Amino acid sequence: MRAADIENDLDRVLVTEEQMHDRLAELAKQVDADYAGKDILLVGVLKGAVMVMADFVRHLQIDAPMDWMAVSSYGASTKSSGVVQIRKDLDTPLEGKHVLVVEDIIDSGLTLNWLLEHFETRGAASIEVLAALRKPDAMKVEIDAKYVGFDIPSDFVIGYGLDYAERYRGLRDVAVLAPHVYS
Ligand code: PRP
């Protein structure tokens, strides 16, 4: 669905599908150059990263295997608890791999902070982060993300994989949820 289909639930659109695809194409060119000849592994963080992974991997010219991890820190709330649970681990050993973690959003940064520390113990050759969205004003910990799609304000956003209580993940655009939906 597009933002116009659910306009009563939205405050405003922040990033259109077209803007996101153009930005991911730019980032894919950088990743193609940075990882040429390297043993790359894309690690997607379920469920939010499904859309960005699907679009990003198809913009790449290098062949990049992908694996998935499921963690959750949010539940049905709009605020991060900071408590990270592994719900599905990777199938691939990380030894010697150049890992690129693919995320939909860096909000407080707590999820990635935990994940990156965890991955460092698994022997990866390098670990970098690609995030479609980042909220600089909401970050509680410093995350050195090498590839970022868009910096956005600290509003509650949905779409392009991001949910509110499992709704709106299929919205093609990124939009601010109208407060009447969750208050
Ligand atoms: C969301 C998002 C990131 C994380 C970012 O996941 O996909 O993984 O929160 O927030 P943080 O920077 O404050 O830690 P969530 O736990 O909601 O699970 P989901 O991907 O299944 O929606």
PDB file of C-alpha atoms and ligand atoms in Angstrom:
ATOM      1  CA  MET A   1       0.000   0.000   0.000  1.00  0.00           C
ATOM      2  CA  ARG A   2       0.987   3.611  -0.493  1.00  0.00           C
ATOM      3  CA  ALA A   3       0.632   6.444   2.015  1.00  0.00           C
ATOM      4  CA  ALA A   4      -2.427   7.775   0.199  1.00  0.00           C
ATOM      5  CA  ASP A   5      -4.255   4.491   0.930  1.00  0.00           C
ATOM      6  CA  ILE A   6      -4.071   5.056   4.720  1.00  0.00           C
ATOM      7  CA  GLU A   7      -3.785   8.830   4.912  1.00  0.00           C
ATOM      8  CA  ASN A   8      -6.107   9.087   7.947  1.00  0.00           C
ATOM      9  CA  ASP A   9      -3.619   7.013   9.985  1.00  0.00           C
ATOM     10  CA  LEU A  10      -0.657   9.179   9.011  1.00  0.00           C
ATOM     11  CA  ASP A  11       0.717  12.507  10.088  1.00  0.00           C
ATOM     12  CA  ARG A  12       3.116  12.973   7.160  1.00  0.00           C
ATOM     13  CA  VAL A  13       5.345  11.081   4.748  1.00  0.00           C
ATOM     14  CA  LEU A  14       9.081  11.279   5.457  1.00  0.00           C
ATOM     15  CA  VAL A  15      10.601   9.141   2.693  1.00  0.00           C
ATOM     16  CA  THR A  16       8.817   7.928  -0.415  1.00  0.00           C
ATOM     17  CA  GLU A  17       9.409   4.502  -1.919  1.00  0.00           C
ATOM     18  CA  GLU A  18      11.147   6.156  -4.876  1.00  0.00           C
ATOM     19  CA  GLN A  19      13.502   8.158  -2.636  1.00  0.00           C
ATOM     20  CA  MET A  20      14.385   5.018  -0.677  1.00  0.00           C
ATOM     21  CA  HIS A  21      15.128   3.013  -3.821  1.00  0.00           C
ATOM     22  CA  ASP A  22      17.356   5.786  -5.231  1.00  0.00           C
ATOM     23  CA  ARG A  23      19.291   6.009  -1.964  1.00  0.00           C
ATOM     24  CA  LEU A  24      19.716   2.233  -1.699  1.00  0.00           C
ATOM     25  CA  ALA A  25      21.068   2.179  -5.265  1.00  0.00           C
ATOM     26  CA  GLU A  26      23.720   4.748  -4.216  1.00  0.00           C
ATOM     27  CA  LEU A  27      24.626   2.749  -1.120  1.00  0.00           C
ATOM     28  CA  ALA A  28      24.834  -0.452  -3.182  1.00  0.00           C
ATOM     29  CA  LYS A  29      27.448   1.184  -5.447  1.00  0.00           C
ATOM     30  CA  GLN A  30      29.540   2.012  -2.364  1.00  0.00           C
ATOM     31  CA  VAL A  31      29.179  -1.518  -1.011  1.00  0.00           C
ATOM     32  CA  ASP A  32      30.064  -3.008  -4.425  1.00  0.00           C
ATOM     33  CA  ALA A  33      33.317  -1.039  -4.366  1.00  0.00           C
ATOM     34  CA  ASP A  34      34.111  -1.561  -0.668  1.00  0.00           C
ATOM     35  CA  TYR A  35      33.542  -5.343  -0.703  1.00  0.00           C
ATOM     36  CA  ALA A  36      34.955  -6.317  -4.128  1.00  0.00           C
ATOM     37  CA  GLY A  37      36.833  -9.608  -3.718  1.00  0.00           C
ATOM     38  CA  LYS A  38      35.821  -9.971  -0.071  1.00  0.00           C
ATOM     39  CA  ASP A  39      33.831 -12.772   1.544  1.00  0.00           C
ATOM     40  CA  ILE A  40      30.743 -10.681   2.404  1.00  0.00           C
ATOM     41  CA  LEU A  41      27.750 -11.875   4.422  1.00  0.00           C
ATOM     42  CA  LEU A  42      24.629  -9.741   4.703  1.00  0.00           C
ATOM     43  CA  VAL A  43      22.932 -10.247   8.068  1.00  0.00           C
ATOM     44  CA  GLY A  44      19.326  -9.081   8.190  1.00  0.00           C
ATOM     45  CA  VAL A  45      17.591  -8.384  11.463  1.00  0.00           C
ATOM     46  CA  LEU A  46      14.028  -9.662  11.363  1.00  0.00           C
ATOM     47  CA  LYS A  47      11.400  -8.624  10.874  1.00  0.00           C
ATOM     48  CA  GLY A  48      11.850  -4.968  10.059  1.00  0.00           C
ATOM     49  CA  ALA A  49      14.814  -5.429   7.699  1.00  0.00           C
ATOM     50  CA  VAL A  50      12.954  -7.668   5.242  1.00  0.00           C
ATOM     51  CA  MET A  51      12.072  -4.841   2.853  1.00  0.00           C
ATOM     52  CA  VAL A  52      15.440  -3.079   2.906  1.00  0.00           C
ATOM     53  CA  MET A  53      17.301  -6.381   2.467  1.00  0.00           C
ATOM     54  CA  ALA A  54      15.118  -7.438  -0.471  1.00  0.00           C
ATOM     55  CA  ASP A  55      15.609  -4.118  -2.261  1.00  0.00           C
ATOM     56  CA  PHE A  56      19.257  -3.568  -1.321  1.00  0.00           C
ATOM     57  CA  VAL A  57      20.561  -7.017  -2.324  1.00  0.00           C
ATOM     58  CA  ARG A  58      19.011  -6.623  -5.780  1.00  0.00           C
ATOM     59  CA  HIS A  59      20.818  -3.306  -6.315  1.00  0.00           C
ATOM     60  CA  LEU A  60      24.198  -4.984  -5.673  1.00  0.00           C
ATOM     61  CA  GLN A  61      26.401  -6.110  -8.530  1.00  0.00           C
ATOM     62  CA  ILE A  62      28.467  -8.379  -6.256  1.00  0.00           C
ATOM     63  CA  ASP A  63      26.954 -11.686  -5.204  1.00  0.00           C
ATOM     64  CA  ALA A  64      26.167 -11.380  -1.508  1.00  0.00           C
ATOM     65  CA  PRO A  65      24.822 -14.295   0.554  1.00  0.00           C
ATOM     66  CA  MET A  66      22.343 -13.358   3.270  1.00  0.00           C
ATOM     67  CA  ASP A  67      21.465 -14.768   6.649  1.00  0.00           C
ATOM     68  CA  TRP A  68      18.870 -13.716   9.190  1.00  0.00           C
ATOM     69  CA  MET A  69      18.683 -13.159  12.874  1.00  0.00           C
ATOM     70  CA  ALA A  70      15.543 -12.445  14.840  1.00  0.00           C
ATOM     71  CA  VAL A  71      15.865 -10.280  17.909  1.00  0.00           C
ATOM     72  CA  SER A  72      13.295  -8.163  19.591  1.00  0.00           C
ATOM     73  CA  SER A  73      13.444  -5.316  22.023  1.00  0.00           C
ATOM     74  CA  TYR A  74      10.161  -3.519  21.390  1.00  0.00           C
ATOM     75  CA  GLY A  75       7.209  -5.889  21.709  1.00  0.00           C
ATOM     76  CA  ALA A  76       3.953  -4.008  21.106  1.00  0.00           C
ATOM     77  CA  SER A  77       5.200  -0.793  22.694  1.00  0.00           C
ATOM     78  CA  THR A  78       6.435   2.344  20.906  1.00  0.00           C
ATOM     79  CA  LYS A  79       9.464   2.671  23.209  1.00  0.00           C
ATOM     80  CA  SER A  80      12.581   0.521  23.310  1.00  0.00           C
ATOM     81  CA  SER A  81      12.956  -1.568  26.432  1.00  0.00           C
ATOM     82  CA  GLY A  82      16.664  -2.082  25.742  1.00  0.00           C
ATOM     83  CA  VAL A  83      16.161  -5.762  26.547  1.00  0.00           C
ATOM     84  CA  VAL A  84      17.278  -7.793  23.538  1.00  0.00           C
ATOM     85  CA  GLN A  85      16.155 -11.361  23.060  1.00  0.00           C
ATOM     86  CA  ILE A  86      17.467 -13.744  20.365  1.00  0.00           C
ATOM     87  CA  ARG A  87      14.468 -15.420  18.774  1.00  0.00           C
ATOM     88  CA  LYS A  88      16.318 -16.942  15.807  1.00  0.00           C
ATOM     89  CA  ASP A  89      20.087 -17.235  15.516  1.00  0.00           C
ATOM     90  CA  LEU A  90      22.192 -17.188  12.339  1.00  0.00           C
ATOM     91  CA  ASP A  91      22.669 -20.368  10.298  1.00  0.00           C
ATOM     92  CA  THR A  92      26.130 -19.236   9.099  1.00  0.00           C
ATOM     93  CA  PRO A  93      29.386 -19.228  11.126  1.00  0.00           C
ATOM     94  CA  LEU A  94      30.881 -15.716  11.047  1.00  0.00           C
ATOM     95  CA  GLU A  95      34.586 -16.701  11.150  1.00  0.00           C
ATOM     96  CA  GLY A  96      36.470 -14.875   8.405  1.00  0.00           C
ATOM     97  CA  LYS A  97      33.339 -13.236   6.981  1.00  0.00           C
ATOM     98  CA  HIS A  98      33.009  -9.549   6.233  1.00  0.00           C
ATOM     99  CA  VAL A  99      29.649  -9.013   7.896  1.00  0.00           C
ATOM    100  CA  LEU A 100      27.317  -6.226   6.817  1.00  0.00           C
ATOM    101  CA  VAL A 101      24.392  -5.960   9.218  1.00  0.00           C
ATOM    102  CA  VAL A 102      21.274  -4.721   7.410  1.00  0.00           C
ATOM    103  CA  GLU A 103      18.716  -2.883   9.533  1.00  0.00           C
ATOM    104  CA  ASP A 104      15.573  -0.904   8.842  1.00  0.00           C
ATOM    105  CA  ILE A 105      16.191   1.649  11.584  1.00  0.00           C
ATOM    106  CA  ILE A 106      18.611   2.775  14.268  1.00  0.00           C
ATOM    107  CA  ASP A 107      16.418   4.346  16.942  1.00  0.00           C
ATOM    108  CA  SER A 108      17.943   4.226  20.438  1.00  0.00           C
ATOM    109  CA  GLY A 109      20.765   2.113  18.968  1.00  0.00           C
ATOM    110  CA  LEU A 110      20.406  -0.408  21.791  1.00  0.00           C
ATOM    111  CA  THR A 111      19.534  -3.343  19.520  1.00  0.00           C
ATOM    112  CA  LEU A 112      22.548  -2.843  17.258  1.00  0.00           C
ATOM    113  CA  ASN A 113      24.844  -2.030  20.163  1.00  0.00           C
ATOM    114  CA  TRP A 114      24.037  -5.383  21.690  1.00  0.00           C
ATOM    115  CA  LEU A 115      24.176  -7.211  18.355  1.00  0.00           C
ATOM    116  CA  LEU A 116      27.540  -5.774  17.310  1.00  0.00           C
ATOM    117  CA  GLU A 117      29.126  -6.650  20.652  1.00  0.00           C
ATOM    118  CA  HIS A 118      27.679 -10.135  20.323  1.00  0.00           C
ATOM    119  CA  PHE A 119      28.998 -10.587  16.746  1.00  0.00           C
ATOM    120  CA  GLU A 120      32.498  -9.443  17.707  1.00  0.00           C
ATOM    121  CA  THR A 121      32.844 -12.607  19.791  1.00  0.00           C
ATOM    122  CA  ARG A 122      32.108 -14.790  16.739  1.00  0.00           C
ATOM    123  CA  GLY A 123      35.318 -14.091  14.790  1.00  0.00           C
ATOM    124  CA  ALA A 124      34.084 -12.001  11.858  1.00  0.00           C
ATOM    125  CA  ALA A 125      36.838 -10.410   9.739  1.00  0.00           C
ATOM    126  CA  SER A 126      34.928  -7.112   9.828  1.00  0.00           C
ATOM    127  CA  ILE A 127      31.501  -5.876  10.886  1.00  0.00           C
ATOM    128  CA  GLU A 128      29.744  -2.855   9.389  1.00  0.00           C
ATOM    129  CA  VAL A 129      26.180  -1.562   9.492  1.00  0.00           C
ATOM    130  CA  LEU A 130      23.745  -0.513   6.782  1.00  0.00           C
ATOM    131  CA  ALA A 131      20.555   1.108   8.070  1.00  0.00           C
ATOM    132  CA  ALA A 132      17.769   2.465   5.882  1.00  0.00           C
ATOM    133  CA  LEU A 133      16.836   5.006   8.573  1.00  0.00           C
ATOM    134  CA  ARG A 134      18.477   6.558  11.618  1.00  0.00           C
ATOM    135  CA  LYS A 135      17.095   8.845  14.342  1.00  0.00           C
ATOM    136  CA  PRO A 136      20.147  10.846  15.478  1.00  0.00           C
ATOM    137  CA  ASP A 137      18.242  12.629  18.276  1.00  0.00           C
ATOM    138  CA  ALA A 138      16.920   9.374  19.765  1.00  0.00           C
ATOM    139  CA  MET A 139      20.207   7.492  19.974  1.00  0.00           C
ATOM    140  CA  LYS A 140      21.212   6.487  23.496  1.00  0.00           C
ATOM    141  CA  VAL A 141      24.450   4.793  22.433  1.00  0.00           C
ATOM    142  CA  GLU A 142      26.915   5.655  19.682  1.00  0.00           C
ATOM    143  CA  ILE A 143      26.580   3.357  16.644  1.00  0.00           C
ATOM    144  CA  ASP A 144      29.167   3.792  13.902  1.00  0.00           C
ATOM    145  CA  ALA A 145      26.942   2.969  10.920  1.00  0.00           C
ATOM    146  CA  LYS A 146      28.957   3.152   7.671  1.00  0.00           C
ATOM    147  CA  TYR A 147      25.952   3.161   5.327  1.00  0.00           C
ATOM    148  CA  VAL A 148      22.826   5.149   6.267  1.00  0.00           C
ATOM    149  CA  GLY A 149      19.839   5.831   4.031  1.00  0.00           C
ATOM    150  CA  PHE A 150      18.172   8.797   5.718  1.00  0.00           C
ATOM    151  CA  ASP A 151      18.455  10.620   9.032  1.00  0.00           C
ATOM    152  CA  ILE A 152      14.954  11.345  10.293  1.00  0.00           C
ATOM    153  CA  PRO A 153      13.333  13.100  13.298  1.00  0.00           C
ATOM    154  CA  SER A 154      12.457  11.192  16.467  1.00  0.00           C
ATOM    155  CA  ASP A 155       8.760  10.713  15.628  1.00  0.00           C
ATOM    156  CA  PHE A 156       7.167   7.261  15.625  1.00  0.00           C
ATOM    157  CA  VAL A 157       7.549   6.063  12.047  1.00  0.00           C
ATOM    158  CA  ILE A 158       6.008   3.161  10.180  1.00  0.00           C
ATOM    159  CA  GLY A 159       6.275   1.584   6.751  1.00  0.00           C
ATOM    160  CA  TYR A 160       9.044   0.010   4.675  1.00  0.00           C
ATOM    161  CA  GLY A 161       9.234  -2.834   7.202  1.00  0.00           C
ATOM    162  CA  LEU A 162       8.592  -0.759  10.302  1.00  0.00           C
ATOM    163  CA  ASP A 163       5.494  -1.647  12.280  1.00  0.00           C
ATOM    164  CA  TYR A 164       3.218  -0.436  14.984  1.00  0.00           C
ATOM    165  CA  ALA A 165       1.920  -3.562  16.782  1.00  0.00           C
ATOM    166  CA  GLU A 166       2.669  -5.580  13.598  1.00  0.00           C
ATOM    167  CA  ARG A 167       0.625  -3.233  11.393  1.00  0.00           C
ATOM    168  CA  TYR A 168       1.817  -1.113   8.454  1.00  0.00           C
ATOM    169  CA  ARG A 169       4.991  -3.072   7.574  1.00  0.00           C
ATOM    170  CA  GLY A 170       3.786  -3.312   3.957  1.00  0.00           C
ATOM    171  CA  LEU A 171       3.417   0.441   3.532  1.00  0.00           C
ATOM    172  CA  ARG A 172       5.810   1.281   0.679  1.00  0.00           C
ATOM    173  CA  ASP A 173       6.677   4.737   2.023  1.00  0.00           C
ATOM    174  CA  VAL A 174       8.099   5.756   5.421  1.00  0.00           C
ATOM    175  CA  ALA A 175       5.622   7.918   7.333  1.00  0.00           C
ATOM    176  CA  VAL A 176       4.952   9.374  10.770  1.00  0.00           C
ATOM    177  CA  LEU A 177       2.070   7.605  12.480  1.00  0.00           C
ATOM    178  CA  ALA A 178      -0.770   9.883  13.552  1.00  0.00           C
ATOM    179  CA  PRO A 179      -0.926  10.053  17.372  1.00  0.00           C
ATOM    180  CA  HIS A 180      -4.641   9.135  17.447  1.00  0.00           C
ATOM    181  CA  VAL A 181      -3.678   5.615  16.243  1.00  0.00           C
ATOM    182  CA  TYR A 182      -1.606   4.805  19.341  1.00  0.00           C
ATOM    183  CA  SER A 183      -2.842   7.185  22.067  1.00  0.00           C
TER     184      SER A 183
HETATM  185  C1  PRP B   1      13.118  -2.500  15.577  1.00  0.00           C
HETATM  186  C2  PRP B   1      14.019  -2.305  14.366  1.00  0.00           C
HETATM  187  C3  PRP B   1      15.393  -2.419  14.948  1.00  0.00           C
HETATM  188  C4  PRP B   1      15.230  -1.871  16.352  1.00  0.00           C
HETATM  189  C5  PRP B   1      15.771  -0.483  16.389  1.00  0.00           C
HETATM  190  O1  PRP B   1      12.982  -3.872  15.805  1.00  0.00           O
HETATM  191  O2  PRP B   1      13.788  -3.286  13.378  1.00  0.00           O
HETATM  192  O3  PRP B   1      15.836  -3.759  15.001  1.00  0.00           O
HETATM  193  O4  PRP B   1      13.828  -1.872  16.633  1.00  0.00           O
HETATM  194  O5  PRP B   1      15.518   0.140  17.635  1.00  0.00           O
HETATM  195  P1  PRP B   1      16.654   0.537  18.667  1.00  0.00           P
HETATM  196  O6  PRP B   1      17.736   1.257  17.884  1.00  0.00           O
HETATM  197  O7  PRP B   1      15.939   1.465  19.628  1.00  0.00           O
HETATM  198  O8  PRP B   1      17.151  -0.670  19.340  1.00  0.00           O
HETATM  199  P2  PRP B   1      11.863  -4.495  16.750  1.00  0.00           P
HETATM  200  O9  PRP B   1      12.513  -4.942  18.024  1.00  0.00           O
HETATM  201  O10 PRP B   1      10.704  -3.553  16.873  1.00  0.00           O
HETATM  202  O11 PRP B   1      11.438  -5.802  15.963  1.00  0.00           O
HETATM  203  P3  PRP B   1      10.898  -5.942  14.439  1.00  0.00           P
HETATM  204  O12 PRP B   1      12.053  -5.681  13.523  1.00  0.00           O
HETATM  205  O13 PRP B   1      10.409  -7.341  14.362  1.00  0.00           O
HETATM  206  O14 PRP B   1       9.793  -4.909  14.242  1.00  0.00           O
END
